[in-house]
Amino acid sequence: MRITIEGARVVDPASGRDETASLHIDQGRIAAIGKAPDGFRAEETIDAKGLVACPGLVDLCARLREPGFEYKATLESEMRAAVAGGVTTLACPPDTDPPLDEPGLVEMLTRRAQSLEQARVHPLGALTVGLKGERLAEMAELAEAGCVGFFQANAPIADTNVLLSAMRYAATFGFTVWLRPQDMALARGGIAHEGEVATRLGLAAIPAIAETVAVRTIVELMGATGARVHLARLSTAQAVAIVAEAKAKGAALTCDVGVHHLHLSDRDLADFDSQCNLVPPLRDPRDRDALRKGLADGTIDAVCSDHTPVDDDAKLVPFAEAEPGASGLELLLPLALKWGSESGLKLPATLATVTNRAAQVLGVDAGTLAPGARADICLFDPKYPWVVTPAALASQGKNTPFLGFELTGRVVRTLVGGRVVHSA
């Protein structure tokens, strides 16, 4: 199939391209930008005047809820949500039921996702068996089955010896270890950031040092093992500073932030809104501002949706009893655009955090519009205002702190491998 996307503002952060041009697709790949190749005859032409064409978004964390949590969402519903949000490549964490700690489970998930022919799914295997933090999973076999890294999701390893062994093993085989940094003892029982708001509301608290102590430990273990580590969902200013220091010394360290944490803080808990019950907890406004700055200056590599669809029953309860998590796949682009605009960034710099920089973290072939690359493309209207309502979301999870908010920027079409998989 030959397609020409005509008249779009083509933004490719990986190459620095930002120009109004036509984009030509042939047999699922980018054939050319600007002048069509000799002999090229488009079978379909998409009028994209006023739209931005960028690489399909790369999301570092989207829970698809299969296997085990089909009552919250299904692979079909969340894959539709992904492409509706312009996401063409995503990593799914291993905290399914059962966890992704066996090659057969990974292969089944990958096959199911491929059969739907929408976004590309890259599973993260469990770092330890059952995510229990006791015995290492069979990383080599999981890697052969298609895992691009190994993650403990929201279940930090309490035994530092186990973590040391995991990092040694991963370093030996060149695997990347993904960790959400949190000291389990310091965070035990907590549901909100330790500070004035948690005290006033009577909520059990998680101190910032629960994260920073964990980051310090991980950095020390990296030095001892040579492991490559990705820190998932940073939430504190001090953690950002530690990462900057470690990167300056040459550590093979990357990190991301959840998109909700760029805009919200613990002040948003004031009315006990259970939609703001997230993991990690929303922190102090100064932490939020440090995350925004760290993402802008490159200390934080990427922003992800941390998509976690939750059923209504699990949210329509008091804050302390609510299941944490928020839907995010379809909000990733507009919330990233909002952060970029408020930070004074140019569009390519903003889009880099959800395209090529995220693809580099995953180590996959994605996140660019370079000629020859796979034609995974997001076409969006950067000025389109829309209100976040349950009906506006394709995800089965309608849980988000942004319900009722007006956002700007909406995906018009999404192409994966040169096929249109979403059209608004």
XYZ file of C-alpha atoms in Angstrom:
424
model
C 0.000 0.000 0.000
C 1.341 3.402 -0.998
C 0.124 6.396 0.974
C 0.962 10.087 0.834
C 0.292 12.292 3.836
C 0.038 15.715 2.309
C 0.732 19.095 3.849
C 1.376 18.119 7.467
C 3.869 19.748 9.786
C 6.339 16.877 9.920
C 8.121 16.750 13.261
C 10.782 14.098 13.773
C 12.733 14.828 16.974
C 15.276 12.086 16.233
C 16.521 13.876 13.112
C 15.646 17.435 14.108
C 13.220 17.724 11.200
C 10.410 20.268 11.629
C 8.886 21.414 8.369
C 5.684 21.416 6.364
C 6.051 18.658 3.806
C 4.486 15.582 2.308
C 5.323 12.196 3.728
C 5.327 9.158 1.464
C 4.798 5.584 2.650
C 5.519 2.451 0.662
C 5.056 -1.140 1.856
C 4.828 -0.123 5.503
C 7.917 2.052 5.596
C 8.760 5.722 5.193
C 9.747 6.075 1.544
C 10.528 9.795 1.518
C 9.698 13.170 3.031
C 9.155 16.051 0.634
C 9.496 14.994 -2.982
C 8.070 11.579 -3.815
C 10.528 8.918 -5.023
C 10.713 8.359 -8.761
C 7.820 6.238 -9.949
C 5.883 6.555 -6.661
C 2.110 6.661 -7.172
C 0.018 6.961 -4.014
C -3.013 4.668 -3.726
C -4.354 6.878 -0.938
C -3.708 10.513 -0.121
C -4.412 11.906 3.326
C -5.017 15.648 3.508
C -3.177 16.646 6.684
C -3.101 20.430 6.392
C -3.136 21.938 9.884
C -2.060 18.647 11.461
C 1.234 17.496 12.932
C 2.766 14.235 11.735
C 5.181 12.792 14.261
C 6.514 9.313 15.023
C 3.979 7.083 16.749
C 4.233 7.563 20.489
C 6.327 5.123 22.532
C 4.858 4.466 25.972
C 7.107 2.925 28.622
C 4.286 1.690 30.839
C 0.787 0.611 29.851
C -1.083 -2.087 31.730
C -3.236 -4.074 29.314
C -4.815 -6.080 32.149
C -4.367 -9.483 30.548
C -3.972 -12.078 31.751
C -5.955 -12.057 34.958
C -7.729 -8.714 35.179
C -10.137 -8.873 32.244
C -12.903 -7.440 34.444
C -10.917 -4.176 34.551
C -9.999 -4.093 30.857
C -9.182 -6.352 27.935
C -6.377 -6.464 25.451
C -8.842 -5.399 22.750
C -10.085 -2.343 24.661
C -6.639 -1.150 25.709
C -5.064 -1.665 22.317
C -7.858 0.502 20.880
C -7.088 3.074 23.556
C -3.401 2.973 22.659
C -3.864 3.791 18.990
C -6.589 6.329 19.835
C -3.888 8.070 21.858
C -1.346 7.894 19.032
C 0.674 5.202 20.823
C 2.160 2.712 18.372
C 4.731 1.046 20.637
C 4.281 0.236 24.308
C 5.917 -1.674 27.111
C 3.637 -3.607 29.437
C 4.799 -4.383 32.979
C 4.727 -7.946 34.328
C 2.197 -7.383 37.146
C -0.511 -9.469 35.524
C -2.165 -12.496 37.152
C -0.198 -14.688 36.944
C 2.842 -12.390 36.593
C 4.892 -12.594 33.403
C 7.559 -14.879 34.829
C 7.236 -17.763 32.364
C 8.105 -17.739 28.649
C 4.765 -19.314 27.727
C 2.845 -16.402 29.237
C 4.990 -13.884 27.387
C 4.573 -15.704 24.087
C 0.807 -15.945 24.560
C 0.513 -12.227 25.300
C 2.695 -11.304 22.350
C 0.755 -13.531 19.972
C -2.584 -12.141 21.146
C -1.344 -8.580 20.748
C 0.034 -9.272 17.270
C -3.251 -10.845 16.206
C -5.062 -7.575 16.949
C -2.774 -5.741 14.483
C -2.709 -2.445 16.342
C 0.106 -1.116 18.556
C 3.374 -3.018 18.962
C 3.602 -4.594 22.425
C 6.928 -5.225 24.183
C 6.531 -7.174 27.434
C 8.731 -6.603 30.440
C 9.418 -9.879 32.200
C 9.234 -10.368 35.946
C 12.602 -9.860 37.620
C 11.765 -12.407 40.315
C 9.453 -15.413 40.349
C 5.915 -14.273 41.054
C 7.281 -10.752 41.718
C 7.880 -11.978 45.260
C 11.427 -10.681 45.444
C 12.815 -14.037 46.546
C 14.094 -16.058 43.560
C 15.296 -14.725 40.227
C 13.100 -15.400 37.223
C 14.572 -17.213 34.215
C 15.650 -14.016 32.510
C 17.450 -15.671 29.590
C 14.379 -17.722 28.662
C 12.097 -14.725 29.075
C 14.374 -12.665 26.834
C 14.189 -15.370 24.172
C 10.402 -15.209 24.447
C 10.482 -11.484 23.672
C 10.978 -9.544 26.921
C 12.899 -6.298 26.452
C 13.776 -5.869 30.142
C 13.018 -7.163 33.627
C 10.865 -5.302 36.093
C 9.502 -5.669 39.601
C 6.566 -3.315 38.819
C 5.188 -1.939 42.094
C 6.690 -4.715 44.214
C 10.158 -3.526 45.308
C 12.671 -6.162 46.377
C 13.084 -6.030 50.149
C 16.199 -8.241 50.304
C 19.164 -6.253 48.969
C 21.091 -9.499 48.394
C 18.433 -10.651 45.961
C 18.608 -7.308 44.161
C 22.405 -7.567 43.995
C 22.156 -11.045 42.473
C 19.560 -9.887 39.961
C 21.731 -7.006 38.833
C 24.829 -9.206 38.571
C 22.949 -11.731 36.453
C 21.418 -9.037 34.250
C 24.814 -7.379 33.757
C 26.345 -10.693 32.673
C 23.820 -11.074 29.861
C 23.384 -7.399 29.021
C 19.771 -7.196 30.194
C 18.256 -3.985 31.534
C 16.805 -4.054 35.045
C 13.747 -1.862 35.586
C 13.045 -0.759 39.136
C 10.509 1.524 40.738
C 12.622 2.869 43.568
C 10.990 2.546 46.946
C 12.293 1.308 50.282
C 9.587 -1.096 51.442
C 10.162 -0.579 55.157
C 10.024 3.202 54.949
C 6.919 3.140 52.764
C 5.056 0.385 54.589
C 1.355 1.096 55.031
C 1.522 4.503 53.360
C -0.863 5.792 50.708
C 0.006 9.503 50.413
C 3.049 11.744 50.374
C 4.325 12.565 53.860
C 3.575 16.233 54.400
C 1.056 18.814 55.459
C -1.781 17.441 53.313
C -1.479 13.826 54.502
C -1.315 15.032 58.101
C -4.409 17.224 57.740
C -6.390 14.485 56.008
C -5.233 11.770 58.368
C -3.752 9.618 55.614
C -0.909 7.170 56.259
C 2.213 8.677 54.722
C 5.110 7.645 52.490
C 8.168 9.860 53.058
C 10.247 11.144 50.159
C 13.275 9.330 51.559
C 11.543 6.014 50.828
C 12.373 6.810 47.213
C 15.729 8.517 47.626
C 17.185 5.815 49.872
C 16.206 3.249 47.242
C 17.758 5.285 44.413
C 21.014 5.662 46.369
C 21.107 1.907 46.984
C 20.441 1.099 43.331
C 23.178 3.459 42.159
C 25.642 1.854 44.585
C 24.693 -1.614 43.330
C 25.115 -0.464 39.744
C 28.668 0.532 40.571
C 29.323 -2.898 42.061
C 27.744 -4.922 39.260
C 27.938 -2.863 36.081
C 24.224 -3.415 35.536
C 22.171 -1.211 33.255
C 19.140 0.138 35.133
C 15.979 2.009 34.246
C 14.259 3.787 37.135
C 10.501 3.846 36.652
C 8.182 6.612 37.822
C 10.411 8.996 39.733
C 8.392 11.223 42.042
C 10.770 13.328 44.172
C 13.111 16.249 43.600
C 15.929 14.570 45.490
C 15.724 11.459 43.315
C 16.058 13.647 40.215
C 19.184 15.221 41.739
C 20.702 11.812 42.513
C 20.040 10.623 38.967
C 21.666 13.762 37.539
C 24.712 13.149 39.714
C 24.947 9.480 38.702
C 24.546 10.250 35.004
C 27.261 12.895 35.221
C 29.577 10.164 36.503
C 28.725 7.935 33.549
C 26.249 5.511 35.100
C 24.226 3.452 32.598
C 21.061 4.843 34.121
C 17.817 5.993 32.528
C 14.544 7.013 34.130
C 10.990 8.113 33.430
C 8.127 9.976 35.062
C 4.404 9.298 34.890
C 2.492 11.995 33.032
C 0.113 12.612 35.929
C 3.011 13.578 38.176
C 3.955 16.423 35.834
C 0.672 18.213 36.527
C -0.660 17.118 39.912
C 0.593 17.289 43.480
C -0.581 16.205 46.922
C -2.644 19.415 47.035
C -5.028 17.671 44.621
C -5.929 15.179 47.370
C -7.622 17.896 49.393
C -11.145 16.662 48.660
C -10.186 13.010 49.082
C -10.459 12.453 45.323
C -9.803 8.732 44.961
C -8.830 9.329 41.312
C -5.652 10.879 42.731
C -4.723 7.689 44.571
C -1.654 6.824 42.491
C 1.588 4.851 42.777
C 3.958 6.478 43.543
C 1.936 9.051 45.483
C 1.516 12.584 44.237
C 4.230 14.591 45.957
C 4.791 18.148 47.098
C 4.482 20.894 44.421
C 8.249 21.416 44.667
C 8.767 17.770 43.703
C 6.360 18.148 40.785
C 8.277 21.215 39.598
C 11.596 19.342 39.840
C 10.157 16.504 37.748
C 9.002 18.981 35.089
C 12.444 20.613 35.030
C 14.267 17.259 35.017
C 12.271 16.084 32.013
C 12.945 19.331 30.162
C 16.705 19.275 30.741
C 17.056 15.578 29.869
C 17.868 14.249 33.332
C 14.597 12.319 33.028
C 14.615 10.479 29.718
C 10.928 10.033 29.000
C 7.378 10.523 30.181
C 4.973 7.580 30.189
C 1.236 7.138 30.655
C 1.573 4.658 33.557
C -1.783 3.508 32.214
C -3.656 1.559 34.876
C -7.333 0.991 34.086
C -9.364 0.376 37.235
C -13.047 -0.556 37.453
C -15.499 1.926 38.954
C -16.198 -0.157 42.055
C -12.535 0.036 43.027
C -12.580 3.844 42.856
C -16.028 4.645 44.285
C -14.824 4.100 47.834
C -13.015 6.266 50.426
C -9.552 7.432 49.323
C -7.644 5.071 51.606
C -9.574 2.059 50.306
C -9.428 2.963 46.613
C -7.309 0.941 44.215
C -4.413 3.107 42.999
C -3.926 3.922 39.332
C -5.301 6.025 36.509
C -6.079 5.637 32.853
C -3.490 7.468 30.766
C -2.978 6.144 27.242
C -5.258 8.716 25.632
C -4.055 11.561 27.853
C -0.336 11.035 27.277
C -0.114 13.278 24.219
C -2.304 16.209 25.372
C -0.757 16.240 28.845
C 2.751 16.102 27.374
C 1.823 18.992 25.057
C 0.478 20.952 28.023
C 3.706 20.390 29.966
C 5.820 21.382 26.954
C 3.833 24.537 26.340
C 3.940 25.586 29.986
C 7.687 24.864 30.067
C 8.383 27.022 27.021
C 9.674 24.112 24.943
C 9.474 23.849 21.198
C 7.288 21.065 19.831
C 10.158 18.753 18.757
C 11.660 18.867 22.260
C 8.291 18.033 23.782
C 7.597 15.171 21.398
C 11.076 13.714 21.934
C 10.026 12.646 25.441
C 7.310 10.377 24.051
C 9.023 9.218 20.853
C 12.745 8.751 20.228
C 13.935 9.225 23.810
C 11.455 6.609 25.015
C 12.412 4.259 22.168
C 16.069 4.535 23.184
C 15.158 3.434 26.702
C 13.333 0.384 25.344
C 16.054 -0.345 22.811
C 13.548 -0.947 20.017
C 13.281 0.167 16.416
C 10.725 2.968 16.796
C 10.364 6.679 17.408
C 11.575 8.131 14.112
C 10.282 9.139 10.671
C 13.615 8.656 8.957
C 13.354 7.264 5.404
C 13.457 3.482 5.643
C 11.926 3.422 9.136
C 8.669 1.631 9.821
C 5.742 3.897 9.102
C 4.415 4.177 12.666
C 2.891 7.644 12.604
C 0.709 9.827 14.798
C -1.279 12.562 13.066
C -2.732 15.049 15.515
C -4.422 18.422 15.640
C -2.344 20.483 18.097
C -5.081 23.088 18.576
C -8.121 20.851 19.010
C -9.795 21.430 22.412
C -11.673 18.553 24.006
C -13.136 17.691 27.373
C -12.104 14.492 29.131
C -15.287 12.482 29.690
C -15.852 8.736 30.043
C -17.437 8.684 26.592
C -14.368 10.349 25.078
C -12.062 7.529 26.230
C -11.734 4.256 24.334
C -10.116 2.588 27.321
C -12.357 0.414 29.456
C -10.855 2.264 32.413
C -12.555 5.649 32.770
C -10.617 6.453 35.940
C -8.616 9.650 35.686
C -8.062 12.740 37.830
C -8.609 14.784 34.667
C -12.293 13.955 34.155
C -14.045 17.191 33.217
C -10.809 18.966 32.263
C -10.430 20.643 28.890
C -7.218 19.579 27.143
C -5.752 20.638 23.818
C -4.441 18.274 21.167
C -6.272 15.273 19.786
C -5.112 12.367 17.652
C -6.777 12.315 14.241
C -5.148 9.251 12.695
C -2.685 6.618 13.776
C -0.744 4.417 11.381
C 1.169 1.288 12.332
C 3.392 -0.193 9.663
C 1.733 2.041 7.111
C -1.806 0.860 7.960
C -4.393 3.254 9.362
C -5.417 1.673 12.681
C -7.255 4.657 14.158
C -9.237 7.407 12.516
C -11.176 9.990 14.521
